[in-house]
Every structure is written in structure tokens, then in C-alpha cells.
JSON list of C-alpha atoms in Angstrom, two decimals:
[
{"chain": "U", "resi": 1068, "resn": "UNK", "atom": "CA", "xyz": [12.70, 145.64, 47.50]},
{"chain": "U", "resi": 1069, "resn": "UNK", "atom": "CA", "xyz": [11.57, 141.93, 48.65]},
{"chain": "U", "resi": 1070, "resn": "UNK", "atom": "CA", "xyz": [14.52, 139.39, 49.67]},
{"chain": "U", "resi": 1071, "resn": "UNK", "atom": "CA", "xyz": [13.09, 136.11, 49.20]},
{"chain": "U", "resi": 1072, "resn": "UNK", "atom": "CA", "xyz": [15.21, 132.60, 50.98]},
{"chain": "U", "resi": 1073, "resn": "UNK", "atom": "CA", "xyz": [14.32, 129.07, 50.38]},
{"chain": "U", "resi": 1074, "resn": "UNK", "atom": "CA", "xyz": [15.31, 126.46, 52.45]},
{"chain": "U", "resi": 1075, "resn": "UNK", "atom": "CA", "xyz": [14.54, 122.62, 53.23]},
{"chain": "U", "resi": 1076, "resn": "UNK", "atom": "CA", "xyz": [15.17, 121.09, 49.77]},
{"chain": "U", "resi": 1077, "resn": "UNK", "atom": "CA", "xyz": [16.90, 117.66, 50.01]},
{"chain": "U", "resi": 1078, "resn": "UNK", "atom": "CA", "xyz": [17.23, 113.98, 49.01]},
{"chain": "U", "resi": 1079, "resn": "UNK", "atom": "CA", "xyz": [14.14, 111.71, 50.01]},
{"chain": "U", "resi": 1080, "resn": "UNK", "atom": "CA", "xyz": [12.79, 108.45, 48.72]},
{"chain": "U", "resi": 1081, "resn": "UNK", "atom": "CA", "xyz": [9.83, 107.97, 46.97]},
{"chain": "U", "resi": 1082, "resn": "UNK", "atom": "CA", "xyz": [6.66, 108.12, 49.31]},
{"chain": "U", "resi": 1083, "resn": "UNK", "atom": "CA", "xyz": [8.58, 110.26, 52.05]},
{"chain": "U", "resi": 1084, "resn": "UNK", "atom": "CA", "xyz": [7.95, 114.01, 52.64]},
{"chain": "U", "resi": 1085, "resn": "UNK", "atom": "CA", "xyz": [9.72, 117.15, 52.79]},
{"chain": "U", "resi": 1086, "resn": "UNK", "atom": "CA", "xyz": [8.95, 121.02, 54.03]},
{"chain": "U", "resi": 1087, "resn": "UNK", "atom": "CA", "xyz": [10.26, 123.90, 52.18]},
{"chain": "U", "resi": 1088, "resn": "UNK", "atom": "CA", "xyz": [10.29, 127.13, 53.65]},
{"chain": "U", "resi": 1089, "resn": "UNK", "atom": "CA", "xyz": [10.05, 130.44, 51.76]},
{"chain": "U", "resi": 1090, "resn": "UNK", "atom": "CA", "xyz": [11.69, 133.29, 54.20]},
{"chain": "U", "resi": 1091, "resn": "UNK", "atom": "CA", "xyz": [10.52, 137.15, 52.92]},
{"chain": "U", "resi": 1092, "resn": "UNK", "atom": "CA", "xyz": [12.45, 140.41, 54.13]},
{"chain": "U", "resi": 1093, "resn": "UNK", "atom": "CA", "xyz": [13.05, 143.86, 53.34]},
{"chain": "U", "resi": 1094, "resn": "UNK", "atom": "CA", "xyz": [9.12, 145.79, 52.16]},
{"chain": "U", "resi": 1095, "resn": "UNK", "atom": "CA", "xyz": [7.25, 143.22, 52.35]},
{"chain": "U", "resi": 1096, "resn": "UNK", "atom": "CA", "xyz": [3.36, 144.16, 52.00]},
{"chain": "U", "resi": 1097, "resn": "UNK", "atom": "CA", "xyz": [0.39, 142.73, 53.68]},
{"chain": "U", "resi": 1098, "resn": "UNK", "atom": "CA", "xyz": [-1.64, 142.68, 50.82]},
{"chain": "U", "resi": 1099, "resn": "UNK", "atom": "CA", "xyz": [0.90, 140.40, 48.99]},
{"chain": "U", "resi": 1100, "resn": "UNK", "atom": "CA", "xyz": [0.51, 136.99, 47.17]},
{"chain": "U", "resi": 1101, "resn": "UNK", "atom": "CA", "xyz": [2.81, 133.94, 47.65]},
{"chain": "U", "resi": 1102, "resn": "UNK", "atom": "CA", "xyz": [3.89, 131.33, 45.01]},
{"chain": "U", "resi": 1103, "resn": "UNK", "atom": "CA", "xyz": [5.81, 128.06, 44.69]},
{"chain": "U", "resi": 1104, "resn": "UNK", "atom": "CA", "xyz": [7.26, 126.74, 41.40]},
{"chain": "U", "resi": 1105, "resn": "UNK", "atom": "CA", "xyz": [9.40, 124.34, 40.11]},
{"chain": "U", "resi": 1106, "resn": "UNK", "atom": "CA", "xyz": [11.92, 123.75, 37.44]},
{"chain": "U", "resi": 1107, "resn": "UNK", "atom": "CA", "xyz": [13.39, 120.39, 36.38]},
{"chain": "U", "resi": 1108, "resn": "UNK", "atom": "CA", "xyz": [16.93, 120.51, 34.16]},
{"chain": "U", "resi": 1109, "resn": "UNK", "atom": "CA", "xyz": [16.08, 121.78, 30.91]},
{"chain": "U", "resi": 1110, "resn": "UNK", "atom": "CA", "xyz": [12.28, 121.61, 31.41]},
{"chain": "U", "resi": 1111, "resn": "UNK", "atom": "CA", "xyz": [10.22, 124.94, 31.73]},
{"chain": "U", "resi": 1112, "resn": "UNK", "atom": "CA", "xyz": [9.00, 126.64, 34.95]},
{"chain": "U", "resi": 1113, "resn": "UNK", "atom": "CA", "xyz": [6.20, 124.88, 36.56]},
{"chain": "U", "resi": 1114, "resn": "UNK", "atom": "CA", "xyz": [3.61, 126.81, 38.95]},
{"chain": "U", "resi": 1115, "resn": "UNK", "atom": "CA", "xyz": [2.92, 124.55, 41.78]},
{"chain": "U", "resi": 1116, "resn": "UNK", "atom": "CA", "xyz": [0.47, 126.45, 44.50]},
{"chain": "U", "resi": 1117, "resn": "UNK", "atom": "CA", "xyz": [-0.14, 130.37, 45.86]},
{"chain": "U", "resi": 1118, "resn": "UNK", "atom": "CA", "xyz": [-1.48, 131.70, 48.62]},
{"chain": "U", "resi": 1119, "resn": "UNK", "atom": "CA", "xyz": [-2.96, 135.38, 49.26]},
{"chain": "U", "resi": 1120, "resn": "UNK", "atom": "CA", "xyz": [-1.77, 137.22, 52.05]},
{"chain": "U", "resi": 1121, "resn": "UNK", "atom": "CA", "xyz": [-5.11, 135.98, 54.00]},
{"chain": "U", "resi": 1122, "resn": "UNK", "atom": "CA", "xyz": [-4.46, 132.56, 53.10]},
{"chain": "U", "resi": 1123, "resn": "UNK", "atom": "CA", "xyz": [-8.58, 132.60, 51.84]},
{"chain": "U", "resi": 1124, "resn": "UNK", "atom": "CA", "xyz": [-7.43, 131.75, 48.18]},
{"chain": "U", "resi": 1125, "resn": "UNK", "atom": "CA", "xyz": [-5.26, 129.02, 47.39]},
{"chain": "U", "resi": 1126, "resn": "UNK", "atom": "CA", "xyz": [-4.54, 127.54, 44.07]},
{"chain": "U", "resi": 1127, "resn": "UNK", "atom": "CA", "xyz": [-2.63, 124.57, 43.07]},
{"chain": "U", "resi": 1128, "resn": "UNK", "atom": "CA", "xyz": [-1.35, 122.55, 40.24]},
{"chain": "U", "resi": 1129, "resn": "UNK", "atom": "CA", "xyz": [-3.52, 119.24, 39.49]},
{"chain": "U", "resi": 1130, "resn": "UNK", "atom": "CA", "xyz": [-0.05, 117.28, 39.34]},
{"chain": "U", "resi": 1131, "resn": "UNK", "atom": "CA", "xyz": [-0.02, 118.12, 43.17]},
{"chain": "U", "resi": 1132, "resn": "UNK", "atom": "CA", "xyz": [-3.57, 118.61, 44.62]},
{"chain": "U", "resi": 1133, "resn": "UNK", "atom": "CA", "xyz": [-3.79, 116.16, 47.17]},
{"chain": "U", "resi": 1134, "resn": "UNK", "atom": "CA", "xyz": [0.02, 115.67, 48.27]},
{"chain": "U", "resi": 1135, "resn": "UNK", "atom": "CA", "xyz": [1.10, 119.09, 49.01]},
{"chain": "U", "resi": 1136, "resn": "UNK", "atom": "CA", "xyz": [-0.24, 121.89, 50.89]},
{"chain": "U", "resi": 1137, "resn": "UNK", "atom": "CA", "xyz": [0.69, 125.78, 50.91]},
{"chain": "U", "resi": 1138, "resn": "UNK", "atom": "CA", "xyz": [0.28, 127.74, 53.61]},
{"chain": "U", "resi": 1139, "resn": "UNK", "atom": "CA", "xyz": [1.81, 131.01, 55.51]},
{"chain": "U", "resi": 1140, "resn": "UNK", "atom": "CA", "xyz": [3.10, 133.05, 58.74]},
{"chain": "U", "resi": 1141, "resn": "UNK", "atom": "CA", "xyz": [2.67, 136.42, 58.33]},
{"chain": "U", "resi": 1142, "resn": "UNK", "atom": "CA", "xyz": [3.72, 137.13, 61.47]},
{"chain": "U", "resi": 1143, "resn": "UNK", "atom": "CA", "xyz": [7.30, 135.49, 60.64]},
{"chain": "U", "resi": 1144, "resn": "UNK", "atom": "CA", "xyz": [6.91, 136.49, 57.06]},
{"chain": "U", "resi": 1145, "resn": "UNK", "atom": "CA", "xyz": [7.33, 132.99, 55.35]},
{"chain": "U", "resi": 1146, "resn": "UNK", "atom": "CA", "xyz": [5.49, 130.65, 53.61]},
{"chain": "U", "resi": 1147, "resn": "UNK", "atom": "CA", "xyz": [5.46, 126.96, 53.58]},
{"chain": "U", "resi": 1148, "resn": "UNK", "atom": "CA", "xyz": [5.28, 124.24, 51.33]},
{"chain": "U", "resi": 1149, "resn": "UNK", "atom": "CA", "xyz": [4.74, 120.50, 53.00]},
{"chain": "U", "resi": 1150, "resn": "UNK", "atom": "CA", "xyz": [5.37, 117.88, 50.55]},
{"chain": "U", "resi": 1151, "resn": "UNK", "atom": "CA", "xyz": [3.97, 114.19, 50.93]},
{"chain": "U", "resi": 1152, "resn": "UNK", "atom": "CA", "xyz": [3.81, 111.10, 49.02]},
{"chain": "U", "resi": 1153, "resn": "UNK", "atom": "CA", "xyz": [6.75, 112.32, 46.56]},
{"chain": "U", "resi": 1154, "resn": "UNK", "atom": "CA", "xyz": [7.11, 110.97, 43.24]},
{"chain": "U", "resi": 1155, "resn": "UNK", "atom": "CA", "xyz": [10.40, 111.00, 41.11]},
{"chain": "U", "resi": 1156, "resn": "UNK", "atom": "CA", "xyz": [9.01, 113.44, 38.73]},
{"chain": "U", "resi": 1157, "resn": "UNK", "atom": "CA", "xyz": [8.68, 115.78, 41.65]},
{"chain": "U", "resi": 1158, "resn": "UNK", "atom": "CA", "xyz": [12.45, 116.36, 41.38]},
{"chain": "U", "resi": 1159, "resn": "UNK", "atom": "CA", "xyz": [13.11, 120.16, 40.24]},
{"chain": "U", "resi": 1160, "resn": "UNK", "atom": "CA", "xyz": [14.68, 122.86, 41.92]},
{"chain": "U", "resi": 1161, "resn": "UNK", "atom": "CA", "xyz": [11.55, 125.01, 43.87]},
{"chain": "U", "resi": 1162, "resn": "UNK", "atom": "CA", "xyz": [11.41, 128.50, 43.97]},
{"chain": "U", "resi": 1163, "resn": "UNK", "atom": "CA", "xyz": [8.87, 130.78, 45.74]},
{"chain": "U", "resi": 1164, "resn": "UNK", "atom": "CA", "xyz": [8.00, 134.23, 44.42]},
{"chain": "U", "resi": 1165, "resn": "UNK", "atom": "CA", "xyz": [6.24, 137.11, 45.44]},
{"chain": "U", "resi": 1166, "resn": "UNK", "atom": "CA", "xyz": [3.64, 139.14, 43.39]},
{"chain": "U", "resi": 1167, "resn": "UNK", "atom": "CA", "xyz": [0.53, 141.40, 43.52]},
{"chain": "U", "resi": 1168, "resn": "UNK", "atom": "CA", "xyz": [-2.12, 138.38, 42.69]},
{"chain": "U", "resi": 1169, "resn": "UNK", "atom": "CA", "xyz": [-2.33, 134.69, 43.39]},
{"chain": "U", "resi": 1170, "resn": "UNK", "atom": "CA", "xyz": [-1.47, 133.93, 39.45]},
{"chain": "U", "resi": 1171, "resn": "UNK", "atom": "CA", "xyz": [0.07, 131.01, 37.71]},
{"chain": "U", "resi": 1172, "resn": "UNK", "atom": "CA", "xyz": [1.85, 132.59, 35.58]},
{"chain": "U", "resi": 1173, "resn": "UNK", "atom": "CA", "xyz": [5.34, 133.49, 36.30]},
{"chain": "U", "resi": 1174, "resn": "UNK", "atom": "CA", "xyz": [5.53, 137.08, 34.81]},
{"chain": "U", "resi": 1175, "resn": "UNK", "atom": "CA", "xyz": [2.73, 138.12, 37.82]},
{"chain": "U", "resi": 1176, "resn": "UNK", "atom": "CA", "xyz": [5.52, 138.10, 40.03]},
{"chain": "U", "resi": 1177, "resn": "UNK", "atom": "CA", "xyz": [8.04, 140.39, 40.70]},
{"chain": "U", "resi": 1178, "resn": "UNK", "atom": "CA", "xyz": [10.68, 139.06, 43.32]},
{"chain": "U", "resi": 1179, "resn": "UNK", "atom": "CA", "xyz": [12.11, 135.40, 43.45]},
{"chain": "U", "resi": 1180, "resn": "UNK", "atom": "CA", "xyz": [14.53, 133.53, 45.86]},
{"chain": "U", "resi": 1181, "resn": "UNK", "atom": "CA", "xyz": [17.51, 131.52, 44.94]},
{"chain": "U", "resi": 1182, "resn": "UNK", "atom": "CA", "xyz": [15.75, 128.07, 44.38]},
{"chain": "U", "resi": 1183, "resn": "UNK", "atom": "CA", "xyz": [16.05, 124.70, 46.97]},
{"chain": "U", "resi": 1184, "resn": "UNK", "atom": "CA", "xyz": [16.76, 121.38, 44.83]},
{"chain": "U", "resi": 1185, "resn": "UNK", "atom": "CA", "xyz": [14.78, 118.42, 45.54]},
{"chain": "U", "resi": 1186, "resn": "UNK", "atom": "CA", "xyz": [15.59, 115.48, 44.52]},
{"chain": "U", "resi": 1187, "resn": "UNK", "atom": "CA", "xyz": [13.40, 112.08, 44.82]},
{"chain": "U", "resi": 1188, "resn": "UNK", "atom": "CA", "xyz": [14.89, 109.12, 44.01]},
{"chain": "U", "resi": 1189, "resn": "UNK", "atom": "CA", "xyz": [12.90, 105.34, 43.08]}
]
């Protein structure tokens, strides 16, 4: 079993930044792979970036390439997502997820956290 906490979700304006934080415990495996996605109120699940376990392959979404970076600790077992120059279509609650490959597709993972809302107002 993988536990997976988000944290650092909040209100910001648009331009400012924000840095989630993606705590894992329980098995977690060094041979993992990290993701980030998003969901907006009755809009589908949206991959935003993942990392391998080596942090040597990282994908992200062209809607943020550019503004926000992925990266990880695995010494402190999280992962990190900085967020800069926020738009308003940004807003979505953000989940990470944990899987055997770096995929963007949601059923590639097997454990998710509890979701961080951020909201980005104009």
C-alpha cells in the first residue's frame, strides 16, 4: 500500500505562483513513477507532468510547458510541483498519483492522494 498527501493548494492572483507538494508513505518503491493531474468542476481529469523515480524522464502537458516544473526528493519521499505565471483556467483541484511508468493516462496509476484545490482568480 502507497499513502499519497497533497498539500499547498490555495487562492493566488493571476501571474503569481504556488508549490504543491505530493507527500508518499507506507511501500513506496524506488523504481516508481510520479504524476500530477488536475480536475476542474465537471470537466475530466487532466494529466499535467510525471517524473521517474530518477527524475531522467519528465513529461508535461503543452498547456503547462514553460510555467510549471516537476521535480522530486526521494530521500523525503515527495514530489513537487512549482507553479508560475498562473492563469484562471489553471483552477482545478490537483492530485498526484503513483504508478509503475511515467504515463498520461490515468488508469497507469495505481494510488492517488486526496486532491489540493487551486484556485486563480482575474
Amino acid at each position: 500500500q502507497v499513502q499519497l498527501v497533497e498539500s499547498g493548494g490555495g487562492l493566488v492572483q493571476a501571474g503569481g505562483s504556488l508549490r504543491l507538494s505530493c507527500a508518499a508513505s507506507g511501500r513506496t518503491f524506488s523504481r516508481n513513477a510520479m504524476g500530477w493531474f488536475r480536475q476542474a468542476p465537471g470537466k475530466e481529469r487532466e494529466f499535467v507532468a510525471a517524473i521517474t523515480w530518477s527524475g531522467t524522464r519528465i513529461y508535461y502537458a503543452d498547456s503547462v510547458k514553460g510555467r510549471f516544473t516537476i521535480s522530486r526528493d526521494n530521500a523525503k519521499n515527495t514530489v513537487y510541483l512549482q507553479m508560475n505565471s498562473l492563469k484562471p483556467e489553471d483552477t482545478a483541484v490537483y492530485y498526484c498519483a503513483a504508478g509503475g511508468v511515467p504515463s498520461p493516462t490515468p488508469p497507469s496509476y495505481d494510488y492517488w492522494g486526496q486532491g489540493t484545490q487551486v484556485t486563480v482568480s482575474s
